Amino acid sequence: MIKQILFLSVFLMSLSSCDKQKRTTKKIDGEWEISVYKITDTEGLAEYAVCSGSYVFNSCNNKSNACDYTCNLTFDFPSNTGTSIETGTFEVLSDGEFMDVTCLNSLNEIISAYNYRILTLTKTDLQLEYSDLNSKLHSLIFKKKK
């Protein structure tokens, strides 16, 4: 009897985690215009950028969990100015709170891969953060583009 209850509870938990993954993937679908871009270094010092651009997350049309995204950002930090133009794939993880983002070149070779944390996701707002290879924390806040 205890084995059956344990099996049932594990089964139900796995179903709910799949639902979170699908719900988050569906909710993140669309174009998100950046409103705040902040980088925090390892000592806790933060700088904010004057920024523009957007991320576009496309929902998956196949049975694979990897979906397409594009990024076109322009940023001007006090210490660094540049643009980020990327295409690649993203996959929301089963807990619905993280996603793996893989940037690809024109030959579909991996350029970089990051694990983004989804801090906020509503119909109108999205907040993401990730750490780069230099251990700097990138925080991005977006508004849904109509």
Short mmCIF file of C-alpha atoms in Angstrom, two decimals, residues 34 37 39 49-55 70-77 80-87 103 130 138 140:
data_model
loop_
_atom_site.label_atom_id
_atom_site.label_comp_id
_atom_site.label_asym_id
_atom_site.label_seq_id
_atom_site.Cartn_x
_atom_site.Cartn_y
_atom_site.Cartn_z
CA ILE A 34 14.11 45.53 -22.88
CA TYR A 37 19.80 46.04 -18.22
CA ILE A 39 25.38 44.03 -14.68
CA ALA A 49 22.96 50.53 -19.29
CA VAL A 50 21.08 52.83 -21.57
CA CYS A 51 19.60 50.10 -23.74
CA SER A 52 17.15 49.27 -26.49
CA GLY A 53 16.09 46.21 -28.40
CA SER A 54 14.25 43.00 -27.72
CA TYR A 55 14.26 39.25 -27.30
CA THR A 70 16.40 35.83 -31.37
CA CYS A 71 18.01 38.71 -29.55
CA ASN A 72 18.82 42.19 -30.85
CA LEU A 73 20.05 44.49 -28.07
CA THR A 74 22.04 47.71 -28.04
CA PHE A 75 23.55 48.75 -24.72
CA ASP A 76 25.69 51.57 -23.38
CA PHE A 77 27.22 50.90 -19.95
CA ASN A 80 31.25 49.05 -22.11
CA THR A 81 29.20 49.80 -25.21
CA GLY A 82 27.98 47.30 -27.75
CA THR A 83 25.30 45.24 -29.40
CA SER A 84 24.15 41.69 -28.94
CA ILE A 85 22.63 40.06 -32.00
CA GLU A 86 21.93 36.37 -31.44
CA THR A 87 19.84 33.49 -32.65
CA CYS A 103 23.36 30.80 -28.98
CA TYR A 130 22.24 34.83 -15.75
CA HIS A 138 23.30 40.08 -15.90
CA LEU A 140 17.35 42.02 -17.74
#
